[in-house]
Amino acid sequence: MKSSRQQGVPRTLKRDRHQVIVLVLLALGLSCSLPIAAVPDPQQPPPQPAQPPPANPSAQQMTFKNVQVLKDMAPDDLFASMNFISASLGVDCSFCHVRPFDKDDKEEKKTARKMLKMTMAINQQNFESHREVTCNTCHRGNAKPVGVPAVAEVNLPPGPPPPPPGAAPAGKPAENFPAPGALVSKYAQAIGGGAAVQKLHSREDEGSVDAGRFRGDAEDMFVAPNKWISIVHTPQGDHKLGDDGTTAWQEDPHGMRELHGGEAAAVKHSADFTRDFDLSKNFTQMKVSGTEKVGDRNSYVIQAKPADGGGSAKLYVDAEGGLLLRMIELEDTPLGEIPTQTDFSDYRTVDGIQVPFTVRVARPGNVTTTHYTEIQFNAAIPAGKFTKPAAPRPDPPQNH
């Protein structure tokens, strides 16, 4: 996909989103983004910031050592760029990095610097600094680019015969798609109507999460407009992510920490559990681009821009019933775009609202599926459920 974005131009952070449950965290330590449902490896402590955050998060200034090529990037841009490289090569942090991350022990890290300079030079010298060539242009999910074309598995069907000499080019048949506003209105009615959505002030749900290597039971609580907590129960212990309305935080068997910067923005953004119910509020510049199959269902495809800025999206609306079947969002990073595809299925009625009970989120290298067993709206949830846990006290000294 071509982009008019110029390299080196600061981006508007496209905050990680996702439908109320599946949240992608920017891991402080580069290129280790995982959905909240994809529980981190219990044998490895989570990456930590280069230095402890100050008391005032707005004044936070993170510093990194030995950044040579991307040294002018803001921390959020740097994390996002590392995630793009990881997705393009199908690798994780350890492919290039050792701890501490500023060390240059691996040749792969040195090669990565050369490749970044190469793509920047190609775009500067050939495409007026527009981002046309990226890591993914050659790698396509492989650590090493494939230089030899693949042999054919089957014979391709013959194409249409060329027009006779002098013939006028055939005109494209007129496409008569519904207006995007009509599809959005149909979706709003299909899920229960805008008035019913406006009455929602809380949500509780329970279910199971399958992220391949990691499975567990999950529960979530939301109170509008800005409080929520997600808990995944695993044999290794509980993994929690929450926001008390002021502070975003994360707790797992390794401990608790406050979240700042892009991580905090992602958590706060996901507190809006009605985001996918109100497409007209949360997406702009809508245009119907065609039709596609989602499973066995025909759908209209709406191209759109998220209203919170950055990236782009495609919304797949059931041509018959009007429900949202799929959403593909592209997170714009300085090095390229990272796709996230969310599929919605098994819609059921809860308090007059049609809600998907199965949500499948696919990103490069990771697929997370959540099966809800219970969803409830507008229950009274105590404010203490969202309170940031206290930091663990050190063990008292022992007398020997």
Coordinates of N, CA, C and O in Angstrom, one line a residue, residues 166-331:
G166 N -7.4 -0.8 -32.0 CA -8.2 0.3 -32.2 C -9.5 0.4 -31.5 O -10.3 1.3 -31.5
A167 N -9.8 -0.7 -30.7 CA -11.1 -0.7 -30.0 C -11.0 0.2 -28.7 O -9.9 0.3 -28.1
A168 N -12.1 0.8 -28.4 CA -12.2 1.6 -27.3 C -12.1 0.8 -26.0 O -12.7 -0.3 -26.0
P169 N -11.4 1.3 -25.0 CA -11.4 0.5 -23.7 C -12.8 0.3 -23.1 O -13.6 1.2 -23.2
A170 N -13.0 -0.9 -22.6 CA -14.3 -1.2 -22.0 C -14.5 -0.4 -20.8 O -13.6 -0.3 -20.0
G171 N -15.7 0.2 -20.7 CA -16.0 1.0 -19.5 C -16.3 0.1 -18.3 O -16.8 -1.0 -18.4
K172 N -16.0 0.6 -17.1 CA -16.2 -0.1 -15.9 C -17.7 0.0 -15.6 O -18.3 1.1 -15.6
P173 N -18.4 -1.2 -15.3 CA -19.8 -1.1 -15.0 C -20.1 -0.2 -13.8 O -19.3 -0.2 -12.8
A174 N -21.2 0.5 -13.8 CA -21.5 1.4 -12.7 C -21.8 0.5 -11.5 O -22.4 -0.5 -11.5
E175 N -21.3 1.0 -10.3 CA -21.5 0.4 -9.0 C -22.5 1.1 -8.2 O -22.4 2.3 -8.0
N176 N -23.5 0.4 -7.8 CA -24.6 1.0 -7.1 C -24.6 0.6 -5.6 O -25.4 -0.3 -5.2
F177 N -23.7 1.1 -4.8 CA -23.5 0.7 -3.4 C -24.4 1.7 -2.6 O -24.6 2.8 -2.9
P178 N -24.8 1.2 -1.4 CA -25.5 2.1 -0.5 C -24.6 3.1 0.0 O -23.4 3.0 0.0
A179 N -25.1 4.3 0.4 CA -24.3 5.3 1.0 C -23.8 4.9 2.3 O -24.5 4.1 3.0
P180 N -22.6 5.3 2.7 CA -22.1 4.9 4.0 C -23.0 5.2 5.2 O -23.1 4.5 6.1
G181 N -23.6 6.4 5.1 CA -24.5 6.8 6.2 C -25.7 5.8 6.3 O -26.1 5.6 7.4
A182 N -26.2 5.3 5.2 CA -27.3 4.4 5.3 C -26.8 3.1 5.9 O -27.6 2.4 6.7
L183 N -25.6 2.6 5.6 CA -25.1 1.4 6.2 C -24.9 1.6 7.7 O -25.1 0.7 8.5
V184 N -24.3 2.7 8.1 CA -24.1 3.0 9.5 C -25.4 3.0 10.3 O -25.6 2.5 11.4
S185 N -26.5 3.6 9.7 CA -27.8 3.7 10.3 C -28.4 2.3 10.4 O -29.0 2.0 11.5
K186 N -28.2 1.5 9.4 CA -28.7 0.1 9.4 C -28.0 -0.7 10.5 O -28.7 -1.5 11.2
Y187 N -26.7 -0.5 10.7 CA -26.0 -1.2 11.8 C -26.5 -0.7 13.1 O -26.7 -1.6 14.0
A188 N -26.7 0.6 13.3 CA -27.2 1.1 14.6 C -28.6 0.5 14.9 O -28.8 0.1 16.1
Q189 N -29.4 0.3 13.9 CA -30.7 -0.3 14.2 C -30.6 -1.8 14.5 O -31.3 -2.3 15.3
A190 N -29.6 -2.4 13.8 CA -29.5 -3.9 13.9 C -29.0 -4.2 15.3 O -29.4 -5.3 15.8
I191 N -28.2 -3.4 15.9 CA -27.7 -3.7 17.3 C -28.7 -3.3 18.4 O -28.5 -3.6 19.5
G192 N -29.7 -2.6 18.0 CA -30.7 -2.2 19.0 C -31.1 -0.8 19.1 O -32.0 -0.4 19.8
G193 N -30.5 0.1 18.3 CA -30.8 1.5 18.2 C -29.9 2.4 19.1 O -29.4 1.9 20.1
G194 N -29.7 3.6 18.6 CA -28.9 4.5 19.3 C -29.3 4.9 20.7 O -28.5 5.1 21.6
A195 N -30.7 5.0 20.9 CA -31.2 5.3 22.2 C -30.8 4.2 23.2 O -30.5 4.6 24.4
A196 N -30.9 3.0 22.8 CA -30.5 1.9 23.8 C -29.0 1.9 24.1 O -28.6 1.7 25.3
V197 N -28.2 2.3 23.1 CA -26.7 2.4 23.4 C -26.4 3.5 24.4 O -25.6 3.4 25.3
Q198 N -27.1 4.6 24.2 CA -26.9 5.8 25.1 C -27.2 5.5 26.5 O -26.7 6.2 27.4
K199 N -28.0 4.5 26.8 CA -28.4 4.2 28.2 C -27.4 3.4 28.9 O -27.5 3.1 30.1
L200 N -26.4 2.9 28.1 CA -25.4 2.0 28.8 C -24.4 2.8 29.6 O -23.8 3.7 29.1
H201 N -24.2 2.4 30.8 CA -23.2 3.1 31.7 C -22.2 2.1 32.3 O -21.2 2.5 32.9
S202 N -22.4 0.8 32.1 CA -21.4 -0.2 32.7 C -21.5 -1.5 31.9 O -22.6 -1.8 31.3
R203 N -20.5 -2.3 32.0 CA -20.5 -3.6 31.4 C -19.6 -4.5 32.2 O -18.6 -4.2 32.7
E204 N -20.1 -5.7 32.4 CA -19.4 -6.8 33.0 C -19.4 -8.0 32.1 O -20.4 -8.3 31.4
D205 N -18.3 -8.7 32.0 CA -18.3 -9.9 31.1 C -17.4 -11.0 31.7 O -16.4 -10.7 32.4
E206 N -17.6 -12.2 31.3 CA -16.7 -13.3 31.6 C -16.6 -14.2 30.4 O -17.5 -14.2 29.5
G207 N -15.5 -14.9 30.3 CA -15.3 -15.8 29.2 C -13.9 -16.4 29.2 O -13.3 -16.5 30.3
S208 N -13.5 -17.0 28.1 CA -12.2 -17.6 28.0 C -11.4 -17.0 26.9 O -12.0 -16.5 25.9
V209 N -10.1 -17.0 27.0 CA -9.2 -16.4 26.1 C -8.3 -17.5 25.5 O -7.7 -18.3 26.3
D210 N -8.1 -17.6 24.2 CA -7.2 -18.5 23.6 C -6.2 -17.7 22.7 O -6.7 -17.1 21.7
A211 N -5.0 -17.6 23.1 CA -4.0 -16.9 22.3 C -2.9 -17.9 21.8 O -1.7 -17.5 21.6
G212 N -3.3 -19.2 21.6 CA -2.3 -20.1 21.1 C -1.5 -20.7 22.3 O -1.9 -21.7 22.9
R213 N -0.3 -20.1 22.6 CA 0.5 -20.6 23.7 C -0.1 -20.4 25.0 O 0.2 -21.0 26.0
F214 N -1.0 -19.4 25.1 CA -1.6 -19.0 26.4 C -3.1 -19.1 26.4 O -3.7 -18.6 25.4
R215 N -3.6 -19.7 27.4 CA -5.1 -19.8 27.5 C -5.5 -19.5 29.0 O -4.7 -19.7 29.9
G216 N -6.6 -18.9 29.1 CA -7.1 -18.6 30.5 C -8.5 -18.1 30.5 O -9.1 -17.9 29.5
D217 N -9.1 -18.0 31.7 CA -10.4 -17.4 31.9 C -10.2 -15.9 32.1 O -9.2 -15.5 32.7
A218 N -11.2 -15.2 31.6 CA -11.1 -13.7 31.6 C -12.3 -13.1 32.2 O -13.4 -13.7 32.0
E219 N -12.2 -12.0 32.8 CA -13.3 -11.2 33.3 C -13.0 -9.7 33.1 O -11.8 -9.3 33.2
D220 N -14.0 -8.9 32.8 CA -13.8 -7.5 32.6 C -14.9 -6.7 33.2 O -16.1 -7.2 33.2
M221 N -14.6 -5.5 33.6 CA -15.6 -4.6 34.2 C -15.3 -3.2 33.6 O -14.1 -2.7 33.6
F222 N -16.3 -2.5 33.2 CA -16.2 -1.1 32.7 C -17.3 -0.3 33.3 O -18.4 -0.7 33.5
V223 N -16.9 1.0 33.6 CA -17.8 2.0 34.1 C -17.5 3.2 33.3 O -16.4 3.7 33.3
A224 N -18.5 3.7 32.5 CA -18.3 4.9 31.7 C -18.1 6.1 32.6 O -18.6 6.2 33.7
P225 N -17.2 7.1 32.2 CA -16.6 7.1 30.8 C -15.2 6.5 30.8 O -14.6 6.3 29.7
N226 N -14.5 6.2 32.0 CA -13.1 6.0 31.9 C -12.5 5.1 32.9 O -11.3 5.1 33.2
K227 N -13.3 4.1 33.4 CA -12.8 3.2 34.3 C -13.0 1.8 33.8 O -14.1 1.4 33.3
W228 N -12.0 1.0 33.9 CA -12.1 -0.4 33.5 C -11.0 -1.3 34.0 O -9.9 -0.8 34.4
I229 N -11.2 -2.6 34.1 CA -10.2 -3.5 34.5 C -10.4 -4.8 33.7 O -11.6 -5.3 33.5
S230 N -9.3 -5.4 33.3 CA -9.4 -6.7 32.6 C -8.5 -7.7 33.4 O -7.3 -7.3 33.7
I231 N -9.0 -8.8 33.7 CA -8.2 -9.8 34.4 C -8.2 -11.1 33.7 O -9.3 -11.6 33.2
V232 N -7.0 -11.7 33.5 CA -6.9 -13.0 32.8 C -6.3 -13.9 33.9 O -5.2 -13.7 34.4
H233 N -7.0 -15.0 34.2 CA -6.6 -16.0 35.2 C -5.8 -17.1 34.5 O -6.3 -17.8 33.5
T234 N -4.6 -17.4 34.9 CA -3.8 -18.4 34.3 C -3.2 -19.3 35.4 O -3.2 -18.8 36.6
P235 N -2.7 -20.5 35.1 CA -2.1 -21.3 36.2 C -0.9 -20.6 36.9 O -0.6 -20.9 38.0
Q236 N -0.3 -19.7 36.1 CA 0.9 -19.0 36.7 C 0.5 -17.8 37.6 O 1.3 -17.1 38.2
G237 N -0.8 -17.4 37.6 CA -1.2 -16.3 38.3 C -2.1 -15.4 37.5 O -2.3 -15.6 36.3
D238 N -2.7 -14.3 38.1 CA -3.5 -13.4 37.4 C -2.7 -12.3 36.8 O -1.7 -11.8 37.3
H239 N -3.2 -11.9 35.6 CA -2.7 -10.8 34.9 C -3.8 -9.7 34.8 O -4.8 -10.0 34.2
K240 N -3.5 -8.5 35.3 CA -4.5 -7.5 35.4 C -4.0 -6.2 34.6 O -2.9 -5.9 34.7
L241 N -5.0 -5.5 34.0 CA -4.8 -4.3 33.4 C -5.9 -3.4 33.7 O -7.1 -3.8 33.6
G242 N -5.7 -2.2 34.2 CA -6.8 -1.4 34.7 C -6.6 0.1 34.6 O -5.4 0.6 34.3
D243 N -7.6 0.9 34.8 CA -7.6 2.3 34.8 C -8.6 2.8 35.8 O -9.8 2.5 35.7
D244 N -8.2 3.5 36.8 CA -9.2 4.0 37.9 C -9.8 5.3 37.5 O -10.5 5.9 38.4
G245 N -9.6 5.7 36.3 CA -10.1 7.0 35.9 C -9.1 8.1 35.9 O -9.2 9.2 35.2
T246 N -8.0 7.9 36.6 CA -6.9 8.8 36.6 C -5.5 8.1 36.2 O -4.8 8.7 35.4
T247 N -5.3 7.0 36.7 CA -4.0 6.3 36.5 C -4.3 4.9 35.9 O -5.1 4.1 36.3
A248 N -3.5 4.6 34.8 CA -3.5 3.3 34.2 C -2.4 2.5 34.8 O -1.3 3.0 35.1
W249 N -2.7 1.2 35.0 CA -1.8 0.3 35.7 C -1.8 -1.1 35.2 O -2.8 -1.5 34.5
Q250 N -0.8 -1.9 35.5 CA -0.7 -3.3 35.1 C -0.1 -4.1 36.3 O 0.8 -3.6 36.9
E251 N -0.7 -5.2 36.5 CA -0.2 -6.1 37.6 C -0.2 -7.5 37.1 O -1.1 -8.0 36.4
D252 N 0.9 -8.2 37.4 CA 1.0 -9.6 37.0 C 1.9 -10.3 38.1 O 2.3 -9.7 39.1
P253 N 2.2 -11.6 38.0 CA 3.0 -12.2 39.1 C 4.3 -11.6 39.3 O 4.9 -11.9 40.4
H254 N 4.8 -10.8 38.4 CA 6.1 -10.1 38.6 C 6.0 -8.8 39.4 O 7.0 -8.3 39.8
G255 N 4.8 -8.3 39.5 CA 4.6 -7.1 40.3 C 3.6 -6.1 39.6 O 2.9 -6.5 38.6
M256 N 3.5 -4.9 40.1 CA 2.6 -3.9 39.6 C 3.4 -2.7 39.2 O 4.5 -2.3 39.8
R257 N 3.0 -2.0 38.1 CA 3.6 -0.8 37.7 C 2.6 0.1 37.1 O 1.6 -0.4 36.5
E258 N 2.8 1.4 37.2 CA 1.9 2.4 36.5 C 2.3 2.5 35.1 O 3.5 2.2 34.7
L259 N 1.4 2.8 34.2 CA 1.7 2.9 32.8 C 1.7 4.4 32.4 O 0.9 5.2 32.9
H260 N 2.5 4.7 31.5 CA 2.7 6.1 31.0 C 2.8 6.2 29.5 O 3.0 5.1 28.8
G261 N 2.7 7.4 28.9 CA 2.9 7.5 27.5 C 1.9 6.8 26.7 O 0.7 6.7 26.9
G262 N 2.4 6.1 25.6 CA 1.6 5.3 24.7 C 0.9 4.2 25.4 O -0.3 3.9 25.0
E263 N 1.5 3.5 26.4 CA 0.8 2.5 27.1 C -0.4 3.0 27.8 O -1.5 2.4 27.7
A264 N -0.3 4.1 28.5 CA -1.4 4.6 29.3 C -2.5 5.1 28.3 O -3.7 4.9 28.6
A265 N -2.1 5.7 27.2 CA -3.1 6.1 26.2 C -3.9 5.0 25.7 O -5.1 5.0 25.5
A266 N -3.2 3.8 25.4 CA -3.9 2.6 24.9 C -4.9 2.1 25.9 O -6.0 1.8 25.6
V267 N -4.5 2.1 27.2 CA -5.4 1.6 28.2 C -6.7 2.5 28.3 O -7.8 2.1 28.4
K268 N -6.4 3.8 28.4 CA -7.5 4.8 28.6 C -8.4 4.7 27.4 O -9.6 4.9 27.5
H269 N -7.9 4.5 26.2 CA -8.7 4.5 25.0 C -9.7 3.3 25.0 O -10.8 3.4 24.5
S270 N -9.2 2.2 25.6 CA -10.1 1.0 25.6 C -11.1 1.0 26.7 O -11.9 0.1 26.7
A271 N -11.2 2.1 27.5 CA -12.2 2.2 28.5 C -13.6 2.4 27.9 O -14.6 2.2 28.5
D272 N -13.6 2.9 26.6 CA -14.9 3.1 26.0 C -15.5 1.8 25.4 O -15.2 1.4 24.3
F273 N -16.3 1.2 26.2 CA -16.8 -0.2 25.8 C -17.9 -0.1 24.8 O -18.4 -1.1 24.2
T274 N -18.4 1.1 24.4 CA -19.4 1.3 23.4 C -18.8 1.8 22.1 O -19.6 2.1 21.2
R275 N -17.5 1.8 22.0 CA -16.9 2.4 20.8 C -17.4 1.7 19.5 O -17.7 2.4 18.5
D276 N -17.5 0.4 19.5 CA -17.9 -0.2 18.2 C -19.4 -0.2 18.0 O -19.9 -0.6 16.9
F277 N -20.2 0.3 19.0 CA -21.6 0.5 18.8 C -22.0 1.8 18.0 O -23.0 1.9 17.4
D278 N -21.1 2.8 18.0 CA -21.4 4.1 17.4 C -20.3 4.4 16.4 O -19.4 5.1 16.6
L279 N -20.5 3.9 15.2 CA -19.6 4.1 14.1 C -19.5 5.5 13.6 O -18.4 6.0 13.3
S280 N -20.6 6.2 13.6 CA -20.6 7.6 13.1 C -19.8 8.5 14.0 O -19.3 9.5 13.5
K281 N -19.8 8.2 15.3 CA -19.0 9.0 16.2 C -17.5 8.7 16.2 O -16.7 9.6 16.3
N282 N -17.2 7.5 15.9 CA -15.8 7.1 16.1 C -15.0 6.9 14.8 O -13.8 6.6 14.8
F283 N -15.7 7.1 13.6 CA -15.0 7.0 12.4 C -15.5 8.2 11.5 O -16.7 8.6 11.5
T284 N -14.6 8.7 10.6 CA -14.9 9.8 9.7 C -14.5 9.4 8.3 O -13.9 8.4 8.1
Q285 N -14.8 10.3 7.4 CA -14.4 10.2 6.0 C -14.7 8.8 5.4 O -13.9 8.1 4.8
M286 N -16.0 8.4 5.7 CA -16.4 7.1 5.2 C -16.7 7.0 3.8 O -17.3 8.0 3.2
K287 N -16.4 5.9 3.1 CA -16.6 5.7 1.7 C -16.8 4.2 1.5 O -16.0 3.4 1.9
V288 N -17.9 3.8 0.8 CA -18.1 2.4 0.5 C -17.2 2.1 -0.7 O -17.4 2.7 -1.8
S289 N -16.4 1.1 -0.6 CA -15.4 0.8 -1.6 C -15.7 -0.5 -2.4 O -15.1 -0.8 -3.4
G290 N -16.7 -1.3 -1.9 CA -17.0 -2.5 -2.6 C -17.7 -3.5 -1.7 O -18.2 -3.2 -0.7
T291 N -17.7 -4.8 -2.2 CA -18.2 -5.9 -1.4 C -17.2 -7.0 -1.3 O -16.4 -7.2 -2.1
E292 N -17.3 -7.7 -0.2 CA -16.4 -8.8 0.1 C -17.1 -9.9 0.9 O -18.1 -9.6 1.6
K293 N -16.6 -11.1 0.9 CA -17.2 -12.2 1.7 C -16.4 -12.2 3.0 O -15.2 -12.1 3.1
V294 N -17.2 -12.3 4.1 CA -16.6 -12.6 5.4 C -17.2 -13.9 5.9 O -18.4 -14.0 6.2
G295 N -16.4 -15.0 5.8 CA -17.0 -16.3 5.9 C -18.0 -16.6 4.8 O -17.7 -16.5 3.6
D296 N -19.2 -16.9 5.2 CA -20.2 -17.2 4.1 C -21.2 -16.0 4.0 O -22.2 -16.1 3.3
R297 N -20.8 -14.9 4.5 CA -21.7 -13.7 4.5 C -21.2 -12.7 3.5 O -20.0 -12.4 3.5
N298 N -22.1 -12.1 2.8 CA -21.7 -10.9 1.9 C -21.7 -9.7 2.8 O -22.6 -9.5 3.6
S299 N -20.7 -8.8 2.5 CA -20.6 -7.6 3.3 C -20.2 -6.4 2.4 O -19.6 -6.6 1.4
Y300 N -20.7 -5.2 2.8 CA -20.2 -4.0 2.2 C -19.0 -3.5 3.0 O -18.9 -3.6 4.2
V301 N -18.0 -3.0 2.2 CA -16.7 -2.6 2.8 C -16.7 -1.0 2.9 O -16.9 -0.4 1.8
I302 N -16.6 -0.5 4.1 CA -16.5 1.0 4.3 C -15.1 1.3 4.6 O -14.6 0.8 5.6
Q303 N -14.5 2.1 3.8 CA -13.2 2.7 4.2 C -13.4 3.9 5.0 O -14.3 4.7 4.8
A304 N -12.6 4.1 6.1 CA -12.8 5.2 7.0 C -11.5 5.6 7.7 O -10.5 4.9 7.6
K305 N -11.6 6.7 8.5 CA -10.5 7.2 9.3 C -11.0 7.2 10.7 O -12.1 7.7 11.0
P306 N -10.2 6.6 11.7 CA -10.6 6.7 13.1 C -10.7 8.2 13.5 O -9.8 9.0 13.2
A307 N -11.7 8.5 14.3 CA -11.9 9.9 14.7 C -10.8 10.4 15.7 O -10.6 11.6 15.8
D308 N -10.2 9.4 16.3 CA -9.1 9.8 17.3 C -7.8 10.1 16.7 O -6.8 10.3 17.4
G309 N -7.7 10.0 15.3 CA -6.5 10.4 14.6 C -5.6 9.3 14.3 O -5.4 8.4 15.1
G310 N -4.9 9.3 13.2 CA -3.9 8.4 12.8 C -4.5 7.1 12.2 O -5.5 6.6 12.6
G311 N -3.8 6.5 11.2 CA -4.1 5.2 10.7 C -5.4 5.3 9.8 O -5.8 6.4 9.4
S312 N -5.9 4.1 9.5 CA -7.1 4.0 8.6 C -7.8 2.7 9.0 O -7.3 1.9 9.8
A313 N -9.0 2.6 8.5 CA -9.8 1.4 8.9 C -10.7 1.0 7.7 O -11.0 1.8 6.9
K314 N -11.0 -0.3 7.8 CA -12.1 -0.9 6.9 C -13.1 -1.5 7.8 O -12.8 -2.3 8.7
L315 N -14.4 -1.2 7.5 CA -15.5 -1.8 8.3 C -16.3 -2.7 7.3 O -16.7 -2.2 6.3
Y316 N -16.5 -3.9 7.8 CA -17.3 -4.9 6.9 C -18.7 -5.1 7.6 O -18.8 -5.7 8.6
V317 N -19.7 -4.5 6.9 CA -21.0 -4.6 7.4 C -21.9 -5.6 6.6 O -21.9 -5.6 5.4
D318 N -22.5 -6.5 7.3 CA -23.3 -7.5 6.7 C -24.3 -6.9 5.7 O -25.1 -6.1 6.1
A319 N -24.3 -7.4 4.5 CA -25.2 -6.8 3.5 C -26.6 -7.0 3.8 O -27.5 -6.2 3.4
E320 N -26.9 -8.1 4.4 CA -28.3 -8.5 4.7 C -28.8 -8.0 6.1 O -29.8 -7.3 6.2
G321 N -28.1 -8.4 7.1 CA -28.5 -8.1 8.5 C -28.1 -6.8 9.0 O -28.6 -6.3 10.0
G322 N -27.0 -6.2 8.5 CA -26.5 -4.9 8.9 C -25.5 -4.9 10.1 O -25.0 -3.9 10.5
L323 N -25.2 -6.1 10.6 CA -24.2 -6.2 11.7 C -22.8 -6.0 11.3 O -22.5 -6.3 10.1
L324 N -21.9 -5.6 12.2 CA -20.5 -5.4 11.9 C -19.9 -6.8 12.0 O -19.9 -7.5 13.0
L325 N -19.3 -7.3 10.9 CA -18.7 -8.6 10.8 C -17.2 -8.6 11.0 O -16.6 -9.5 11.6
R326 N -16.5 -7.5 10.6 CA -15.1 -7.4 10.6 C -14.6 -6.0 10.6 O -15.3 -5.1 10.1
M327 N -13.5 -5.7 11.2 CA -12.9 -4.4 11.2 C -11.4 -4.6 11.0 O -10.7 -5.5 11.7
I328 N -10.8 -4.0 10.0 CA -9.4 -4.0 9.8 C -8.8 -2.6 10.0 O -9.3 -1.6 9.4
E329 N -7.9 -2.4 11.0 CA -7.3 -1.1 11.3 C -5.8 -1.2 11.0 O -5.2 -2.2 11.3
L330 N -5.3 -0.1 10.5 CA -3.9 0.0 10.2 C -3.3 1.1 11.1 O -3.7 2.3 11.0
E331 N -2.4 0.7 11.9 CA -1.7 1.6 12.8 C -0.5 2.2 12.1 O 0.4 1.4 11.6

